[in-house]
Amino acid sequence: MGLLSSSVSINRYYVEGKIKGPVLDTVKKGLEKHSFRENDVDPSNKTTGWTSFNNHFNPDFDGSSFVIDELFIFSLRIDKKSVSPKIIRKYFCIESDKRIRESGRGYLTANEKKAVKEQVTDSLFLRVPAVPNIYDVVWNYEKAMLWFFSNNRSANEDLEILFSASFHQPLIKIFPYTVADILLGLSDKERDLLSLLSPSKFTG
Amino acid sequence: MLDVSLTYYRYGFLGGEFLTWLWFYIVNNDQNELFDNKKVFLEIGNKIVLERKANDAVEKVTINGKDAGLEEGIISLKKGAVVKELNLLYRKEDKEWSFTITGESLGISNLKVPDIGFIESKKDVAGFVVEKVFLYDSLYQLTDGLYKKFIKLRVSNGWVTVVSDMNKWINS
């Protein structure tokens, strides 16, 4: 679901701290270092990286291509592979039978079974194309605010990890307490009172 | 430094209380009291999700549809539920936003903003992005403004009166 879609979901983050040194250059380097790289040799089931907002399948952060107005705009790409457990089971059985015949023992040890399963799983994951998922990111550096265009919990976790690795700044999730504590400009007295609150009962 | 996971759970009740108060506020007050601008309106949309925790069990009630059954919602409130998700319609002059706000995170979903036409060429993209961001930001100004109103009340002595008024509304 992208920033320009007709219907969107947004999670907000507060970006804690400031970048040391030239901001544009540091952001560009962070994006480039952790840009999405196609993965045809690694059997892992998930690959993540930054990609261009305008070109999801060919990331290019040249110049200030990721800057629109006062905003940094780019996307998080998460490619996922999945293989049905039934397919893994099928190829595991075929390969196990073959190994048993070859061994002449009539059985496989637990370690051998484990190795067969890993080999079969890796081989299948290498053959399966990954499904790309794109999530847009809008980062207002001056306001220390970041919008992530998905409410998917796993995608949000991937964003937090990759952002911290790329820009060395933690993302603080915006939720009711942090909105009140960080964004509303409450007085110290109000913030103290906020920290002492406990649930109200509207009935009874 | 803020311990995010601790505060997330410790103050998790604030989101549900905010949405329950907002529902009460919308249906019981003149819109002019909610906003300074008389050309702004906020209405309950087509979905309300309520949740009640009793011992270790969680009871969830979802009400869908236009003018979503306030009656069923009030019954849930009477049993001690709070609003977990609220779909709202926001109108400002001739523009309309529809969205669902979640109490747990104050996250926005199913957000539809006023139509800004179609992108005809690559040159249009930057302009469209700026316009969309402006429209999303307008909505956050609204929700943050309402939440600020709620929090200011919540930490004030006046909250006792609000709870009493909400109790009367729920049991009326």
CSV table of C-alpha atoms in Angstrom, one decimal:
chain,number,residue,atom,x,y,z
A,1,MET,CA,0.0,0.0,0.0
A,2,GLY,CA,1.7,3.2,-1.1
A,3,LEU,CA,1.6,6.8,-0.4
A,4,LEU,CA,-0.3,7.6,-3.6
A,5,SER,CA,-2.8,4.8,-3.2
A,6,SER,CA,-6.5,5.7,-2.9
A,7,SER,CA,-6.7,4.1,0.5
A,8,VAL,CA,-3.7,4.0,2.9
A,9,SER,CA,-2.7,2.9,6.4
A,10,ILE,CA,-0.1,4.9,8.3
A,11,ASN,CA,2.0,4.3,11.4
A,12,ARG,CA,4.0,7.2,12.8
A,13,TYR,CA,7.4,7.2,14.4
A,14,TYR,CA,9.4,9.8,16.2
A,15,VAL,CA,13.0,9.9,15.1
A,16,GLU,CA,15.2,10.4,18.1
A,17,GLY,CA,18.4,12.5,17.8
A,18,LYS,CA,20.0,14.3,15.0
A,19,ILE,CA,22.4,13.2,12.3
A,20,LYS,CA,26.0,14.3,12.9
A,21,GLY,CA,27.5,15.9,9.8
A,22,PRO,CA,25.9,16.6,6.4
A,23,VAL,CA,22.3,15.3,6.6
A,24,LEU,CA,21.6,14.7,2.9
A,25,ASP,CA,24.9,12.9,2.3
A,26,THR,CA,24.5,10.8,5.5
A,27,VAL,CA,20.9,9.8,4.5
A,28,LYS,CA,22.0,9.0,0.9
A,29,LYS,CA,24.9,6.8,2.2
A,30,GLY,CA,22.6,5.0,4.6
A,31,LEU,CA,20.1,4.3,1.9
A,32,GLU,CA,22.8,3.1,-0.6
A,33,LYS,CA,24.5,0.9,2.0
A,34,HIS,CA,21.3,-0.9,2.9
A,35,SER,CA,19.6,-0.7,-0.5
A,36,PHE,CA,17.7,-3.7,-1.7
A,37,ARG,CA,19.8,-6.3,-3.5
A,38,GLU,CA,18.3,-9.1,-5.6
A,39,ASN,CA,18.9,-12.4,-4.0
A,40,ASP,CA,19.2,-15.4,-6.3
A,41,VAL,CA,21.8,-17.4,-4.4
A,42,ASP,CA,20.8,-17.3,-0.8
A,43,PRO,CA,18.0,-19.7,0.2
A,44,SER,CA,16.7,-17.4,3.1
A,45,ASN,CA,13.0,-16.8,2.9
A,46,LYS,CA,13.2,-13.0,3.5
A,47,THR,CA,15.3,-10.2,2.0
A,48,THR,CA,14.9,-6.5,3.0
A,49,GLY,CA,16.4,-3.3,1.8
A,50,TRP,CA,15.6,0.3,0.8
A,51,THR,CA,14.5,1.1,-2.7
A,52,SER,CA,13.5,4.2,-4.7
A,53,PHE,CA,10.0,5.5,-4.3
A,54,ASN,CA,9.8,6.1,-8.0
A,55,ASN,CA,11.5,2.8,-9.1
A,56,HIS,CA,10.9,0.0,-6.8
A,57,PHE,CA,12.9,-2.6,-8.7
A,58,ASN,CA,15.9,-0.6,-9.5
A,59,PRO,CA,17.0,1.5,-6.5
A,60,ASP,CA,18.9,4.7,-7.3
A,61,PHE,CA,19.6,7.3,-4.7
A,62,ASP,CA,21.8,9.4,-6.9
A,63,GLY,CA,21.9,13.1,-6.1
A,64,SER,CA,18.8,14.2,-4.2
A,65,SER,CA,16.5,11.8,-6.0
A,66,PHE,CA,14.9,10.8,-2.7
A,67,VAL,CA,14.1,14.4,-1.7
A,68,ILE,CA,10.7,16.0,-2.4
A,69,ASP,CA,10.0,19.4,-1.0
A,70,GLU,CA,11.4,19.1,2.6
A,71,LEU,CA,10.9,15.4,2.8
A,72,PHE,CA,13.0,12.3,2.4
A,73,ILE,CA,10.8,9.8,0.4
A,74,PHE,CA,11.9,6.3,-0.2
A,75,SER,CA,10.5,2.8,0.2
A,76,LEU,CA,11.2,-0.4,2.1
A,77,ARG,CA,11.2,-3.5,0.0
A,78,ILE,CA,10.6,-6.9,1.7
A,79,ASP,CA,10.8,-9.9,-0.6
A,80,LYS,CA,9.4,-13.1,0.9
A,81,LYS,CA,9.6,-16.7,-0.3
A,82,SER,CA,7.2,-19.3,0.8
A,83,VAL,CA,7.0,-23.0,0.1
A,84,SER,CA,4.0,-25.1,1.3
A,85,PRO,CA,5.0,-27.5,4.1
A,86,LYS,CA,3.2,-30.2,2.0
A,87,ILE,CA,5.7,-29.6,-0.8
A,88,ILE,CA,8.7,-29.7,1.6
A,89,ARG,CA,7.2,-33.0,3.0
A,90,LYS,CA,6.9,-34.5,-0.5
A,91,TYR,CA,10.5,-33.8,-1.5
A,92,PHE,CA,11.7,-34.8,1.9
A,93,CYS,CA,10.1,-38.2,1.5
A,94,ILE,CA,11.4,-38.7,-2.0
A,95,GLU,CA,15.0,-37.7,-1.0
A,96,SER,CA,14.9,-39.8,2.3
A,97,ASP,CA,13.8,-42.9,0.4
A,98,LYS,CA,16.6,-42.4,-2.1
A,99,ARG,CA,19.2,-42.0,0.7
A,100,ILE,CA,17.9,-45.1,2.5
A,101,ARG,CA,18.2,-47.2,-0.6
A,102,GLU,CA,21.7,-45.8,-1.2
A,103,SER,CA,22.8,-46.5,2.4
A,104,GLY,CA,21.7,-50.1,2.4
A,105,ARG,CA,20.8,-49.7,6.1
A,106,GLY,CA,17.1,-49.4,5.8
A,107,TYR,CA,16.9,-46.3,7.9
A,108,LEU,CA,18.3,-42.7,8.4
A,109,THR,CA,19.7,-41.4,11.7
A,110,ALA,CA,18.1,-38.3,13.2
A,111,ASN,CA,21.0,-36.2,12.1
A,112,GLU,CA,20.8,-37.5,8.5
A,113,LYS,CA,17.0,-36.8,8.4
A,114,LYS,CA,17.7,-33.2,9.6
A,115,ALA,CA,20.4,-32.7,7.0
A,116,VAL,CA,18.0,-34.0,4.3
A,117,LYS,CA,15.3,-31.7,5.4
A,118,GLU,CA,17.6,-28.7,5.4
A,119,GLN,CA,19.0,-29.6,1.9
A,120,VAL,CA,15.5,-30.1,0.5
A,121,THR,CA,14.2,-26.8,2.0
A,122,ASP,CA,17.2,-24.8,0.8
A,123,SER,CA,16.9,-26.3,-2.7
A,124,LEU,CA,13.2,-25.5,-2.9
A,125,PHE,CA,13.7,-21.9,-1.6
A,126,LEU,CA,16.3,-21.3,-4.2
A,127,ARG,CA,13.9,-22.4,-7.0
A,128,VAL,CA,10.9,-20.3,-5.7
A,129,PRO,CA,10.8,-16.7,-6.8
A,130,ALA,CA,10.3,-14.2,-3.9
A,131,VAL,CA,7.2,-12.1,-3.7
A,132,PRO,CA,8.1,-8.4,-3.4
A,133,ASN,CA,6.3,-6.1,-0.9
A,134,ILE,CA,6.8,-2.4,-1.1
A,135,TYR,CA,6.1,0.0,1.8
A,136,ASP,CA,6.6,3.7,1.3
A,137,VAL,CA,8.4,5.9,3.9
A,138,VAL,CA,8.1,9.7,4.4
A,139,TRP,CA,10.7,11.2,6.7
A,140,ASN,CA,10.4,14.8,7.8
A,141,TYR,CA,13.8,15.3,9.2
A,142,GLU,CA,13.2,18.8,10.6
A,143,LYS,CA,10.1,17.6,12.5
A,144,ALA,CA,11.8,14.3,13.5
A,145,MET,CA,8.7,12.5,12.2
A,146,LEU,CA,8.5,9.5,10.0
A,147,TRP,CA,5.4,8.0,8.4
A,148,PHE,CA,5.4,4.3,7.4
A,149,PHE,CA,2.6,3.3,5.1
A,150,SER,CA,1.6,0.0,6.6
A,151,ASN,CA,0.2,-1.3,9.9
A,152,ASN,CA,1.6,-4.7,9.3
A,153,ARG,CA,3.4,-5.6,12.5
A,154,SER,CA,6.2,-7.6,10.9
A,155,ALA,CA,6.9,-4.9,8.3
A,156,ASN,CA,7.0,-2.3,11.0
A,157,GLU,CA,9.6,-4.4,12.9
A,158,ASP,CA,11.7,-4.7,9.8
A,159,LEU,CA,11.5,-1.0,9.3
A,160,GLU,CA,12.7,-0.3,12.8
A,161,ILE,CA,15.7,-2.6,12.5
A,162,LEU,CA,16.7,-1.4,9.1
A,163,PHE,CA,16.3,2.2,9.9
A,164,SER,CA,18.5,1.9,13.0
A,165,ALA,CA,21.1,0.0,11.1
A,166,SER,CA,21.1,2.6,8.2
A,167,PHE,CA,21.0,5.9,10.0
A,168,HIS,CA,22.0,5.0,13.6
A,169,GLN,CA,19.0,6.7,15.0
A,170,PRO,CA,16.3,4.9,16.9
A,171,LEU,CA,12.6,5.1,15.8
A,172,ILE,CA,10.2,5.6,18.7
A,173,LYS,CA,6.8,4.1,18.0
A,174,ILE,CA,4.0,6.7,18.3
A,175,PHE,CA,1.2,5.4,20.5
A,176,PRO,CA,-1.1,7.1,22.9
A,177,TYR,CA,1.5,7.7,25.6
A,178,THR,CA,4.2,8.9,23.3
A,179,VAL,CA,1.9,11.2,21.4
A,180,ALA,CA,1.0,12.9,24.7
A,181,ASP,CA,4.6,12.8,26.0
A,182,ILE,CA,6.4,13.9,22.9
A,183,LEU,CA,4.1,15.6,20.4
A,184,LEU,CA,1.5,17.6,22.2
A,185,GLY,CA,3.7,20.2,23.9
A,186,LEU,CA,2.3,19.5,27.4
A,187,SER,CA,3.7,21.4,30.3
A,188,ASP,CA,6.0,19.7,32.8
A,189,LYS,CA,3.1,19.6,35.3
A,190,GLU,CA,0.8,18.0,32.8
A,191,ARG,CA,3.4,15.4,31.9
A,192,ASP,CA,3.9,14.6,35.5
A,193,LEU,CA,0.1,14.2,35.9
A,194,LEU,CA,0.0,12.1,32.8
A,195,SER,CA,2.6,9.6,34.2
A,196,LEU,CA,0.3,9.1,37.3
A,197,LEU,CA,-2.9,8.2,35.4
A,198,SER,CA,-4.7,5.0,35.8
A,199,PRO,CA,-7.7,3.6,34.0
A,200,SER,CA,-11.1,5.3,34.4
A,201,LYS,CA,-14.4,3.4,34.7
A,202,PHE,CA,-17.2,4.8,32.7
A,203,THR,CA,-19.9,2.6,34.2
A,204,GLY,CA,-20.8,1.2,37.6
B,1,MET,CA,15.1,7.8,28.4
B,2,LEU,CA,11.5,6.6,27.7
B,3,ASP,CA,11.0,2.8,28.2
B,4,VAL,CA,8.8,2.3,25.2
B,5,SER,CA,7.6,-1.2,25.8
B,6,LEU,CA,6.8,-0.4,29.5
B,7,THR,CA,4.8,2.7,28.7
B,8,TYR,CA,3.1,1.0,25.8
B,9,TYR,CA,1.5,-1.5,28.2
B,10,ARG,CA,1.3,0.7,31.3
B,11,TYR,CA,-0.7,3.4,29.5
B,12,GLY,CA,-2.4,1.2,26.9
B,13,PHE,CA,-5.8,2.3,28.4
B,14,LEU,CA,-5.4,5.9,27.1
B,15,GLY,CA,-6.2,5.0,23.5
B,16,GLY,CA,-9.5,3.2,24.3
B,17,GLU,CA,-10.5,5.9,26.7
B,18,PHE,CA,-9.8,8.6,24.1
B,19,LEU,CA,-11.9,6.9,21.4
B,20,THR,CA,-14.8,6.2,23.9
B,21,TRP,CA,-14.6,9.9,24.9
B,22,LEU,CA,-14.5,11.0,21.3
B,23,TRP,CA,-17.6,9.0,20.4
B,24,PHE,CA,-19.4,10.5,23.5
B,25,TYR,CA,-18.1,14.0,22.5
B,26,ILE,CA,-19.2,13.8,18.9
B,27,VAL,CA,-22.8,12.6,19.6
B,28,ASN,CA,-23.4,14.8,22.7
B,29,ASN,CA,-21.8,18.2,21.7
B,30,ASP,CA,-22.3,20.8,19.1
B,31,GLN,CA,-19.7,20.5,16.5
B,32,ASN,CA,-18.9,24.2,17.0
B,33,GLU,CA,-17.6,23.3,20.4
B,34,LEU,CA,-15.3,20.7,19.0
B,35,PHE,CA,-13.8,23.0,16.4
B,36,ASP,CA,-13.3,26.7,16.1
B,37,ASN,CA,-13.9,26.6,12.4
B,38,LYS,CA,-17.6,26.3,11.7
B,39,LYS,CA,-17.0,24.7,8.3
B,40,VAL,CA,-15.5,21.6,10.0
B,41,PHE,CA,-17.6,18.5,10.8
B,42,LEU,CA,-16.7,15.1,12.4
B,43,GLU,CA,-19.1,12.2,12.3
B,44,ILE,CA,-19.0,8.6,13.3
B,45,GLY,CA,-18.5,6.5,10.2
B,46,ASN,CA,-19.4,2.9,9.4
B,47,LYS,CA,-17.4,0.9,12.0
B,48,ILE,CA,-16.9,0.7,15.7
B,49,VAL,CA,-15.0,-2.0,17.5
B,50,LEU,CA,-15.3,-2.4,21.2
B,51,GLU,CA,-13.5,-4.6,23.6
B,52,ARG,CA,-14.1,-5.7,27.2
B,53,LYS,CA,-11.7,-7.5,29.4
B,54,ALA,CA,-13.1,-9.8,32.1
B,55,ASN,CA,-10.6,-11.8,34.1
B,56,ASP,CA,-8.4,-13.3,31.4
B,57,ALA,CA,-11.0,-13.3,28.7
B,58,VAL,CA,-11.4,-10.6,26.0
B,59,GLU,CA,-14.8,-10.0,24.5
B,60,LYS,CA,-14.8,-8.1,21.2
B,61,VAL,CA,-17.8,-6.5,19.5
B,62,THR,CA,-17.6,-5.2,15.9
B,63,ILE,CA,-20.4,-3.0,14.6
B,64,ASN,CA,-20.4,-2.4,10.9
B,65,GLY,CA,-22.6,-0.3,8.6
B,66,LYS,CA,-23.8,3.2,8.1
B,67,ASP,CA,-25.0,4.7,11.3
B,68,ALA,CA,-23.4,1.7,12.9
B,69,GLY,CA,-25.7,0.4,15.6
B,70,LEU,CA,-25.1,2.8,18.4
B,71,GLU,CA,-27.5,0.8,20.5
B,72,GLU,CA,-25.3,-2.4,20.4
B,73,GLY,CA,-22.3,-0.3,21.1
B,74,ILE,CA,-23.9,1.4,24.2
B,75,ILE,CA,-24.9,-2.1,25.5
B,76,SER,CA,-21.2,-3.1,25.3
B,77,LEU,CA,-20.2,0.2,27.0
B,78,LYS,CA,-22.7,-0.6,29.8
B,79,LYS,CA,-20.9,-3.9,30.3
B,80,GLY,CA,-17.6,-2.1,30.7
B,81,ALA,CA,-16.2,-2.2,27.2
B,82,VAL,CA,-14.2,0.6,25.6
B,83,VAL,CA,-13.8,1.6,22.0
B,84,LYS,CA,-10.8,0.0,20.3
B,85,GLU,CA,-11.3,1.2,16.7
B,86,LEU,CA,-13.5,4.0,15.4
B,87,ASN,CA,-14.2,4.8,11.8
B,88,LEU,CA,-14.8,8.6,11.3
B,89,LEU,CA,-15.7,11.0,8.6
B,90,TYR,CA,-14.1,14.4,8.7
B,91,ARG,CA,-15.4,17.2,6.5
B,92,LYS,CA,-13.7,20.5,6.0
B,93,GLU,CA,-15.3,22.9,3.6
B,94,ASP,CA,-15.9,20.9,0.5
B,95,LYS,CA,-13.3,18.2,1.3
B,96,GLU,CA,-13.9,14.8,3.0
B,97,TRP,CA,-11.5,12.4,4.8
B,98,SER,CA,-12.7,9.0,5.9
B,99,PHE,CA,-10.5,6.9,8.2
B,100,THR,CA,-10.3,4.3,11.0
B,101,ILE,CA,-8.3,5.2,14.1
B,102,THR,CA,-7.0,2.4,16.4
B,103,GLY,CA,-6.8,3.1,20.1
B,104,GLU,CA,-3.8,0.8,20.8
B,105,SER,CA,-1.5,2.7,18.5
B,106,LEU,CA,-3.5,5.8,17.3
B,107,GLY,CA,-2.6,4.3,13.9
B,108,ILE,CA,-4.7,5.3,10.9
B,109,SER,CA,-6.0,2.8,8.4
B,110,ASN,CA,-8.4,2.8,5.5
B,111,LEU,CA,-7.6,6.4,5.1
B,112,LYS,CA,-9.2,8.0,2.1
B,113,VAL,CA,-8.4,11.7,1.4
B,114,PRO,CA,-10.1,14.2,-0.9
B,115,ASP,CA,-9.5,13.3,-4.6
B,116,ILE,CA,-6.6,15.1,-6.2
B,117,GLY,CA,-7.0,13.7,-9.8
B,118,PHE,CA,-4.7,11.4,-11.7
B,119,ILE,CA,-1.0,11.4,-12.4
B,120,GLU,CA,-0.6,11.8,-16.1
B,121,SER,CA,3.2,11.9,-16.4
B,122,LYS,CA,6.3,11.3,-14.3
B,123,LYS,CA,6.7,15.1,-13.9
B,124,ASP,CA,3.4,15.2,-11.9
B,125,VAL,CA,4.6,12.8,-9.2
B,126,ALA,CA,6.4,15.3,-6.9
B,127,GLY,CA,3.4,17.6,-7.0
B,128,PHE,CA,1.1,14.7,-6.1
B,129,VAL,CA,3.3,13.6,-3.3
B,130,VAL,CA,3.3,17.1,-1.8
B,131,GLU,CA,-0.4,17.3,-2.1
B,132,LYS,CA,-1.1,13.9,-0.6
B,133,VAL,CA,1.3,14.6,2.3
B,134,PHE,CA,-0.5,17.8,3.0
B,135,LEU,CA,-3.8,16.0,3.1
B,136,TYR,CA,-2.5,13.3,5.4
B,137,ASP,CA,-0.9,16.0,7.6
B,138,SER,CA,-4.2,17.8,7.8
B,139,LEU,CA,-5.8,14.7,9.2
B,140,TYR,CA,-3.0,14.3,11.8
B,141,GLN,CA,-3.5,17.9,12.8
B,142,LEU,CA,-7.1,17.0,13.5
B,143,THR,CA,-6.5,13.8,15.4
B,144,ASP,CA,-3.6,15.3,17.4
B,145,GLY,CA,-5.8,18.3,18.2
B,146,LEU,CA,-8.6,16.1,19.4
B,147,TYR,CA,-6.2,13.9,21.4
B,148,LYS,CA,-4.7,17.0,23.0
B,149,LYS,CA,-8.1,18.2,24.0
B,150,PHE,CA,-8.7,14.8,25.6
B,151,ILE,CA,-5.4,14.6,27.4
B,152,LYS,CA,-5.7,18.2,28.8
B,153,LEU,CA,-9.1,17.1,30.2
B,154,ARG,CA,-7.8,13.8,31.4
B,155,VAL,CA,-5.1,15.3,33.5
B,156,SER,CA,-7.4,18.1,34.8
B,157,ASN,CA,-9.8,18.1,37.8
B,158,GLY,CA,-12.6,18.4,35.2
B,159,TRP,CA,-12.2,14.8,34.2
B,160,VAL,CA,-14.4,13.6,37.1
B,161,THR,CA,-17.3,15.5,35.7
B,162,VAL,CA,-16.6,14.1,32.2
B,163,VAL,CA,-16.7,10.6,33.5
B,164,SER,CA,-19.9,11.3,35.3
B,165,ASP,CA,-21.4,12.8,32.1
B,166,MET,CA,-20.3,9.7,30.1
B,167,ASN,CA,-21.8,7.4,32.7
B,168,LYS,CA,-25.1,9.2,32.4
B,169,TRP,CA,-24.9,9.0,28.6
B,170,ILE,CA,-24.2,5.3,28.7
B,171,ASN,CA,-27.0,4.6,31.1
B,172,SER,CA,-29.6,6.9,29.6
